Amino acid sequence: MTEFELIARYFARPVHERQGVGDDCALIDAGERTLAITTDLLAEGVHFFRDVDPASLGHKALAVNLSDLAAAGARPRCFLLALSLPPPRADPAWLEAFSGALFELAGREGCELVGGDTTRAAAVGAADGPVTVCITAIGEVERATLRGRSGARAGDDLWVSGELGDAALALAHARGEVRLGPQQARDCERRLLWPQPRVGLGLALRGLASAAIDISDGLVGDLGQVLERSGVGADVQVPQVPRSEALRAVERTLQLRCLLAGGDDYELLFTASPSHREAIFAAAQHSGIGITRIGSLTKESGLRLLGESGIDATLRGFDHFAGTCQGPPSFDPTRRT
């Protein structure tokens, strides 16, 4: 059973709100406003190594939630923090680094901490346990510009922000699957540990993008969610998918897996009418984020990866419950080199 099959089977129920289970954010009407609400959990041994820099963990825990708000075109307002922490790491230095980076990003995006919960991670009588961080972020979105994963239409352009694949390449380097130069390794590691949510771009695309999703589980997997929800297909020109020079330099099979199925990119993948191209470029320029048109949507269902021969037909994004991942192998801290 995949992660999305699990959600659909056991937790998807009809809702009376504008948007519920299965999208980046729930959209809830609250008087004259529409609230966008999202939550993400980061667990030690699944999302990060035990020796993680607490500053990067504090940053990333909030960043992945703000990335969901960006996909919804929402302006961040506040967040809740739940932290499960073992006694050995409940020390001033760890907490100062974690909270400092958390509040630096929160301040930059105008998002206030308004509550939460804390608990001891270790069981009674045990000395240690895994760190778990869960954040729920809340934003506001204009009703006239609501968007989710289901608004894409045949004929729309397909766009991505930034470059893809470097976070997965950093993990491959950490596990000894590829050897990067010192500066390349630092640059890719920063993409993995310090993702930058595209909030400004998400706001600038209001009224332009017909559908959007943030790329957390890989381009192929996340695009598949949009196609399924919207009832369309897509032709992706793989040579046009933006990537760094570091990724271009590695062996082709690994390069394509990082690029198409690696995950942890936290860039925006969005669709829009071709008539909006000029306005979309202007919006991206205003937000200071590069964007690339990588394909188009079709009436014919399915995802077609074009322009590269010999692409693994089983490529898909990361899934917590499927048991396998066709990007760089799923996170396994016991195999770190």
GROMACS .gro file of C-alpha atoms in nm:
model
  337
    1MET     CA    1   0.000   0.000   0.000
    2THR     CA    2   0.140   0.339  -0.098
    3GLU     CA    3   0.128   0.651   0.118
    4PHE     CA    4  -0.148   0.804  -0.095
    5GLU     CA    5  -0.349   0.480  -0.107
    6LEU     CA    6  -0.333   0.466   0.273
    7ILE     CA    7  -0.462   0.822   0.302
    8ALA     CA    8  -0.736   0.768   0.045
    9ARG     CA    9  -0.856   0.441   0.200
   10TYR     CA   10  -0.856   0.529   0.568
   11PHE     CA   11  -0.862   0.907   0.605
   12ALA     CA   12  -1.020   1.073   0.301
   13ARG     CA   13  -1.378   1.169   0.381
   14PRO     CA   14  -1.618   1.418   0.221
   15VAL     CA   15  -1.564   1.766   0.362
   16HIS     CA   16  -1.773   2.080   0.352
   17GLU     CA   17  -1.471   2.306   0.325
   18ARG     CA   18  -1.333   2.436  -0.003
   19GLN     CA   19  -1.040   2.192  -0.004
   20GLY     CA   20  -0.954   1.900   0.224
   21VAL     CA   21  -0.743   1.583   0.238
   22GLY     CA   22  -0.518   1.529  -0.065
   23ASP     CA   23  -0.392   1.880  -0.133
   24ASP     CA   24  -0.100   2.088  -0.005
   25CYS     CA   25  -0.331   2.288   0.220
   26ALA     CA   26  -0.682   2.264   0.353
   27LEU     CA   27  -0.879   2.574   0.255
   28ILE     CA   28  -1.135   2.684   0.511
   29ASP     CA   29  -1.372   2.979   0.487
   30ALA     CA   30  -1.357   3.191   0.802
   31GLY     CA   31  -1.587   3.489   0.770
   32GLU     CA   32  -1.449   3.722   0.507
   33ARG     CA   33  -1.121   3.532   0.487
   34THR     CA   34  -1.012   3.193   0.354
   35LEU     CA   35  -0.752   3.018   0.566
   36ALA     CA   36  -0.491   2.782   0.421
   37ILE     CA   37  -0.379   2.526   0.680
   38THR     CA   38  -0.102   2.269   0.642
   39THR     CA   39   0.102   2.041   0.865
   40ASP     CA   40   0.428   1.853   0.819
   41LEU     CA   41   0.617   1.620   1.048
   42LEU     CA   42   0.993   1.557   1.048
   43ALA     CA   43   1.112   1.241   1.226
   44GLU     CA   44   1.467   1.143   1.317
   45GLY     CA   45   1.581   0.843   1.115
   46VAL     CA   46   1.326   0.915   0.843
   47HIS     CA   47   1.381   1.278   0.744
   48PHE     CA   48   1.714   1.363   0.907
   49PHE     CA   49   2.025   1.207   1.059
   50ARG     CA   50   2.070   1.181   1.434
   51ASP     CA   51   2.362   1.425   1.426
   52VAL     CA   52   2.163   1.689   1.236
   53ASP     CA   53   2.259   2.051   1.286
   54PRO     CA   54   1.974   2.177   1.509
   55ALA     CA   55   1.974   2.511   1.326
   56SER     CA   56   1.908   2.343   0.992
   57LEU     CA   57   1.636   2.130   1.151
   58GLY     CA   58   1.460   2.435   1.293
   59HIS     CA   59   1.476   2.608   0.955
   60LYS     CA   60   1.361   2.308   0.752
   61ALA     CA   61   1.074   2.218   0.984
   62LEU     CA   62   0.912   2.554   0.915
   63ALA     CA   63   1.030   2.582   0.554
   64VAL     CA   64   0.851   2.268   0.437
   65ASN     CA   65   0.523   2.402   0.576
   66LEU     CA   66   0.573   2.744   0.420
   67SER     CA   67   0.639   2.567   0.091
   68ASP     CA   68   0.289   2.417   0.109
   69LEU     CA   69   0.145   2.763   0.171
   70ALA     CA   70   0.342   2.891  -0.128
   71ALA     CA   71   0.186   2.626  -0.351
   72ALA     CA   72  -0.158   2.739  -0.238
   73GLY     CA   73  -0.076   3.105  -0.302
   74ALA     CA   74  -0.127   3.183   0.066
   75ARG     CA   75   0.037   3.455   0.274
   76PRO     CA   76   0.183   3.301   0.594
   77ARG     CA   77   0.032   3.430   0.919
   78CYS     CA   78   0.117   3.199   1.210
   79PHE     CA   79   0.221   2.848   1.308
   80LEU     CA   80   0.202   2.591   1.586
   81LEU     CA   81   0.503   2.384   1.696
   82ALA     CA   82   0.495   2.036   1.852
   83LEU     CA   83   0.837   1.910   1.961
   84SER     CA   84   0.924   1.566   2.100
   85LEU     CA   85   1.276   1.587   2.239
   86PRO     CA   86   1.491   1.333   2.429
   87PRO     CA   87   1.661   1.458   2.748
   88PRO     CA   88   2.019   1.451   2.607
   89ARG     CA   89   1.926   1.711   2.346
   90ALA     CA   90   1.712   1.929   2.568
   91ASP     CA   91   2.012   2.149   2.640
   92PRO     CA   92   2.049   2.526   2.590
   93ALA     CA   93   2.294   2.504   2.299
   94TRP     CA   94   2.073   2.267   2.095
   95LEU     CA   95   1.756   2.461   2.167
   96GLU     CA   96   1.918   2.799   2.100
   97ALA     CA   97   2.037   2.687   1.756
   98PHE     CA   98   1.704   2.520   1.670
   99SER     CA   99   1.486   2.810   1.780
  100GLY     CA  100   1.718   3.076   1.639
  101ALA     CA  101   1.696   2.942   1.283
  102LEU     CA  102   1.324   2.873   1.320
  103PHE     CA  103   1.248   3.231   1.422
  104GLU     CA  104   1.484   3.379   1.164
  105LEU     CA  105   1.280   3.222   0.884
  106ALA     CA  106   0.951   3.299   1.061
  107GLY     CA  107   1.045   3.664   1.093
  108ARG     CA  108   1.151   3.686   0.731
  109GLU     CA  109   0.815   3.549   0.614
  110GLY     CA  110   0.599   3.734   0.869
  111CYS     CA  111   0.481   3.415   1.040
  112GLU     CA  112   0.440   3.411   1.420
  113LEU     CA  113   0.454   3.118   1.660
  114VAL     CA  114   0.120   3.118   1.845
  115GLY     CA  115   0.122   2.788   2.036
  116GLY     CA  116   0.210   2.420   2.037
  117ASP     CA  117   0.319   2.135   2.262
  118THR     CA  118   0.636   1.968   2.391
  119THR     CA  119   0.697   1.619   2.524
  120ARG     CA  120   0.982   1.392   2.631
  121ALA     CA  121   1.086   1.163   2.343
  122ALA     CA  122   1.226   0.882   2.558
  123ALA     CA  123   0.999   0.621   2.712
  124VAL     CA  124   0.976   0.606   3.091
  125GLY     CA  125   1.301   0.460   3.219
  126ALA     CA  126   1.484   0.512   2.888
  127ALA     CA  127   1.763   0.765   2.851
  128ASP     CA  128   1.717   0.858   2.486
  129GLY     CA  129   1.473   0.858   2.196
  130PRO     CA  130   1.419   1.012   1.851
  131VAL     CA  131   1.355   1.380   1.789
  132THR     CA  132   1.023   1.455   1.619
  133VAL     CA  133   0.915   1.800   1.500
  134CYS     CA  134   0.563   1.876   1.378
  135ILE     CA  135   0.455   2.220   1.259
  136THR     CA  136   0.111   2.336   1.153
  137ALA     CA  137   0.120   2.656   0.950
  138ILE     CA  138  -0.171   2.886   0.875
  139GLY     CA  139  -0.196   3.142   0.598
  140GLU     CA  140  -0.454   3.358   0.423
  141VAL     CA  141  -0.551   3.330   0.060
  142GLU     CA  142  -0.768   3.551  -0.160
  143ARG     CA  143  -1.087   3.373  -0.260
  144ALA     CA  144  -1.069   3.503  -0.616
  145THR     CA  145  -0.730   3.336  -0.665
  146LEU     CA  146  -0.779   3.000  -0.490
  147ARG     CA  147  -0.576   2.717  -0.644
  148GLY     CA  148  -0.482   2.361  -0.560
  149ARG     CA  149  -0.384   2.047  -0.747
  150SER     CA  150  -0.707   2.001  -0.942
  151GLY     CA  151  -0.724   2.311  -1.162
  152ALA     CA  152  -0.486   2.210  -1.443
  153ARG     CA  153  -0.633   2.194  -1.794
  154ALA     CA  154  -0.525   2.033  -2.119
  155GLY     CA  155  -0.317   2.281  -2.317
  156ASP     CA  156  -0.170   2.447  -2.007
  157ASP     CA  157   0.204   2.506  -1.985
  158LEU     CA  158   0.400   2.320  -1.718
  159TRP     CA  159   0.654   2.521  -1.516
  160VAL     CA  160   0.902   2.469  -1.232
  161SER     CA  161   1.095   2.715  -1.021
  162GLY     CA  162   1.467   2.696  -0.944
  163GLU     CA  163   1.672   2.383  -1.011
  164LEU     CA  164   1.585   2.023  -0.922
  165GLY     CA  165   1.785   1.729  -0.794
  166ASP     CA  166   2.057   1.882  -0.576
  167ALA     CA  167   1.902   1.773  -0.245
  168ALA     CA  168   1.888   1.412  -0.364
  169LEU     CA  169   2.244   1.444  -0.492
  170ALA     CA  170   2.356   1.560  -0.147
  171LEU     CA  171   2.203   1.249   0.008
  172ALA     CA  172   2.369   1.028  -0.254
  173HIS     CA  173   2.702   1.194  -0.168
  174ALA     CA  174   2.648   1.143   0.207
  175ARG     CA  175   2.585   0.773   0.145
  176GLY     CA  176   2.894   0.728  -0.070
  177GLU     CA  177   2.706   0.664  -0.397
  178VAL     CA  178   2.883   0.954  -0.566
  179ARG     CA  179   3.179   1.170  -0.474
  180LEU     CA  180   3.140   1.546  -0.516
  181GLY     CA  181   3.401   1.816  -0.484
  182PRO     CA  182   3.406   2.006  -0.152
  183GLN     CA  183   3.223   2.315  -0.281
  184GLN     CA  184   2.970   2.111  -0.479
  185ALA     CA  185   2.901   1.898  -0.172
  186ARG     CA  186   2.844   2.207   0.043
  187ASP     CA  187   2.613   2.364  -0.214
  188CYS     CA  188   2.403   2.049  -0.254
  189GLU     CA  189   2.393   1.987   0.121
  190ARG     CA  190   2.258   2.337   0.170
  191ARG     CA  191   1.976   2.260  -0.074
  192LEU     CA  192   1.893   1.950   0.132
  193LEU     CA  193   1.919   2.101   0.479
  194TRP     CA  194   1.818   2.464   0.418
  195PRO     CA  195   1.539   2.464   0.155
  196GLN     CA  196   1.401   2.805   0.066
  197PRO     CA  197   1.020   2.819   0.044
  198ARG     CA  198   0.903   3.009  -0.265
  199VAL     CA  199   0.644   3.216  -0.079
  200GLY     CA  200   0.701   3.531  -0.284
  201LEU     CA  201   0.664   3.344  -0.612
  202GLY     CA  202   0.352   3.168  -0.487
  203LEU     CA  203   0.193   3.503  -0.409
  204ALA     CA  204   0.303   3.654  -0.740
  205LEU     CA  205   0.137   3.368  -0.931
  206ARG     CA  206  -0.207   3.436  -0.783
  207GLY     CA  207  -0.459   3.462  -1.064
  208LEU     CA  208  -0.207   3.317  -1.313
  209ALA     CA  209  -0.138   2.956  -1.212
  210SER     CA  210  -0.424   2.713  -1.269
  211ALA     CA  211  -0.275   2.448  -1.037
  212ALA     CA  212   0.035   2.415  -0.823
  213ILE     CA  213   0.219   2.179  -0.590
  214ASP     CA  214   0.551   2.200  -0.411
  215ILE     CA  215   0.804   1.935  -0.511
  216SER     CA  216   0.873   1.740  -0.194
  217ASP     CA  217   0.861   1.380  -0.321
  218GLY     CA  218   1.015   1.428  -0.666
  219LEU     CA  219   0.901   1.580  -0.995
  220VAL     CA  220   0.745   1.262  -1.135
  221GLY     CA  221   0.556   1.173  -0.818
  222ASP     CA  222   0.427   1.521  -0.742
  223LEU     CA  223   0.333   1.594  -1.103
  224GLY     CA  224   0.141   1.267  -1.098
  225GLN     CA  225  -0.070   1.404  -0.812
  226VAL     CA  226  -0.166   1.709  -1.019
  227LEU     CA  227  -0.245   1.499  -1.326
  228GLU     CA  228  -0.464   1.258  -1.130
  229ARG     CA  229  -0.654   1.532  -0.949
  230SER     CA  230  -0.703   1.735  -1.267
  231GLY     CA  231  -0.785   1.448  -1.503
  232VAL     CA  232  -0.517   1.536  -1.759
  233GLY     CA  233  -0.186   1.404  -1.889
  234ALA     CA  234   0.152   1.568  -1.948
  235ASP     CA  235   0.442   1.573  -2.191
  236VAL     CA  236   0.763   1.668  -2.008
  237GLN     CA  237   1.071   1.767  -2.207
  238VAL     CA  238   1.338   1.618  -1.981
  239PRO     CA  239   1.633   1.814  -2.132
  240GLN     CA  240   1.451   2.135  -2.032
  241VAL     CA  241   1.416   2.040  -1.664
  242PRO     CA  242   1.656   2.279  -1.485
  243ARG     CA  243   1.950   2.131  -1.296
  244SER     CA  244   2.280   2.249  -1.152
  245GLU     CA  245   2.622   2.199  -1.308
  246ALA     CA  246   2.703   1.963  -1.021
  247LEU     CA  247   2.413   1.737  -1.117
  248ARG     CA  248   2.490   1.758  -1.489
  249ALA     CA  249   2.840   1.626  -1.415
  250VAL     CA  250   2.736   1.298  -1.251
  251GLU     CA  251   2.662   0.965  -1.417
  252ARG     CA  252   2.347   0.983  -1.633
  253THR     CA  253   2.132   0.725  -1.453
  254LEU     CA  254   2.190   0.884  -1.112
  255GLN     CA  255   2.144   1.230  -1.262
  256LEU     CA  256   1.801   1.145  -1.401
  257ARG     CA  257   1.690   0.975  -1.081
  258CYS     CA  258   1.789   1.275  -0.870
  259LEU     CA  259   1.632   1.513  -1.120
  260LEU     CA  260   1.302   1.334  -1.175
  261ALA     CA  261   1.241   1.135  -0.857
  262GLY     CA  262   1.481   1.255  -0.589
  263GLY     CA  263   1.257   1.481  -0.383
  264ASP     CA  264   1.332   1.739  -0.113
  265ASP     CA  265   1.354   2.012  -0.378
  266TYR     CA  266   1.074   2.231  -0.235
  267GLU     CA  267   1.045   2.417  -0.562
  268LEU     CA  268   0.707   2.505  -0.710
  269LEU     CA  269   0.560   2.301  -0.994
  270PHE     CA  270   0.269   2.485  -1.154
  271THR     CA  271   0.050   2.500  -1.461
  272ALA     CA  272  -0.088   2.799  -1.647
  273SER     CA  273  -0.250   2.897  -1.973
  274PRO     CA  274  -0.004   2.982  -2.253
  275SER     CA  275  -0.174   3.323  -2.269
  276HIS     CA  276  -0.017   3.402  -1.929
  277ARG     CA  277   0.346   3.342  -2.029
  278GLU     CA  278   0.450   3.707  -2.033
  279ALA     CA  279   0.277   3.776  -1.702
  280ILE     CA  280   0.433   3.466  -1.545
  281PHE     CA  281   0.783   3.573  -1.643
  282ALA     CA  282   0.710   3.916  -1.496
  283ALA     CA  283   0.583   3.759  -1.173
  284ALA     CA  284   0.895   3.546  -1.143
  285GLN     CA  285   1.119   3.845  -1.208
  286HIS     CA  286   0.933   4.042  -0.941
  287SER     CA  287   0.984   3.761  -0.688
  288GLY     CA  288   1.350   3.711  -0.781
  289ILE     CA  289   1.308   3.339  -0.854
  290GLY     CA  290   1.401   3.173  -1.182
  291ILE     CA  291   1.138   2.964  -1.359
  292THR     CA  292   1.151   2.722  -1.653
  293ARG     CA  293   0.879   2.592  -1.884
  294ILE     CA  294   0.931   2.215  -1.905
  295GLY     CA  295   0.631   2.084  -2.094
  296SER     CA  296   0.258   2.095  -2.149
  297LEU     CA  297  -0.060   1.923  -2.038
  298THR     CA  298  -0.262   1.697  -2.266
  299LYS     CA  299  -0.611   1.548  -2.292
  300GLU     CA  300  -0.446   1.207  -2.317
  301SER     CA  301  -0.388   1.070  -1.968
  302GLY     CA  302  -0.047   0.962  -1.843
  303LEU     CA  303   0.295   1.119  -1.801
  304ARG     CA  304   0.537   1.104  -2.093
  305LEU     CA  305   0.906   1.183  -2.035
  306LEU     CA  306   1.041   1.304  -2.370
  307GLY     CA  307   1.378   1.399  -2.514
  308GLU     CA  308   1.588   1.137  -2.331
  309SER     CA  309   1.625   0.775  -2.434
  310GLY     CA  310   1.635   0.486  -2.192
  311ILE     CA  311   1.464   0.652  -1.894
  312ASP     CA  312   1.360   0.399  -1.630
  313ALA     CA  313   0.987   0.355  -1.686
  314THR     CA  314   0.936   0.275  -1.316
  315LEU     CA  315   1.063   0.612  -1.194
  316ARG     CA  316   0.839   0.756  -0.927
  317GLY     CA  317   0.866   0.984  -0.627
  318PHE     CA  318   0.945   0.899  -0.267
  319ASP     CA  319   0.674   0.712  -0.079
  320HIS     CA  320   0.688   0.641   0.295
  321PHE     CA  321   0.485   0.318   0.272
  322ALA     CA  322   0.557   0.169  -0.070
  323GLY     CA  323   0.882   0.015   0.053
  324THR     CA  324   1.089   0.127  -0.245
  325CYS     CA  325   1.192   0.450  -0.409
  326GLN     CA  326   1.327   0.491  -0.759
  327GLY     CA  327   1.516   0.808  -0.680
  328PRO     CA  328   1.833   0.779  -0.477
  329PRO     CA  329   1.740   0.502  -0.228
  330SER     CA  330   1.514   0.617   0.051
  331PHE     CA  331   1.664   0.766   0.363
  332ASP     CA  332   1.849   0.506   0.572
  333PRO     CA  333   2.077   0.657   0.837
  334THR     CA  334   2.248   0.322   0.895
  335ARG     CA  335   2.406   0.344   0.549
  336ARG     CA  336   2.561   0.685   0.587
  337THR     CA  337   2.935   0.693   0.508
   0.00000   0.00000   0.00000
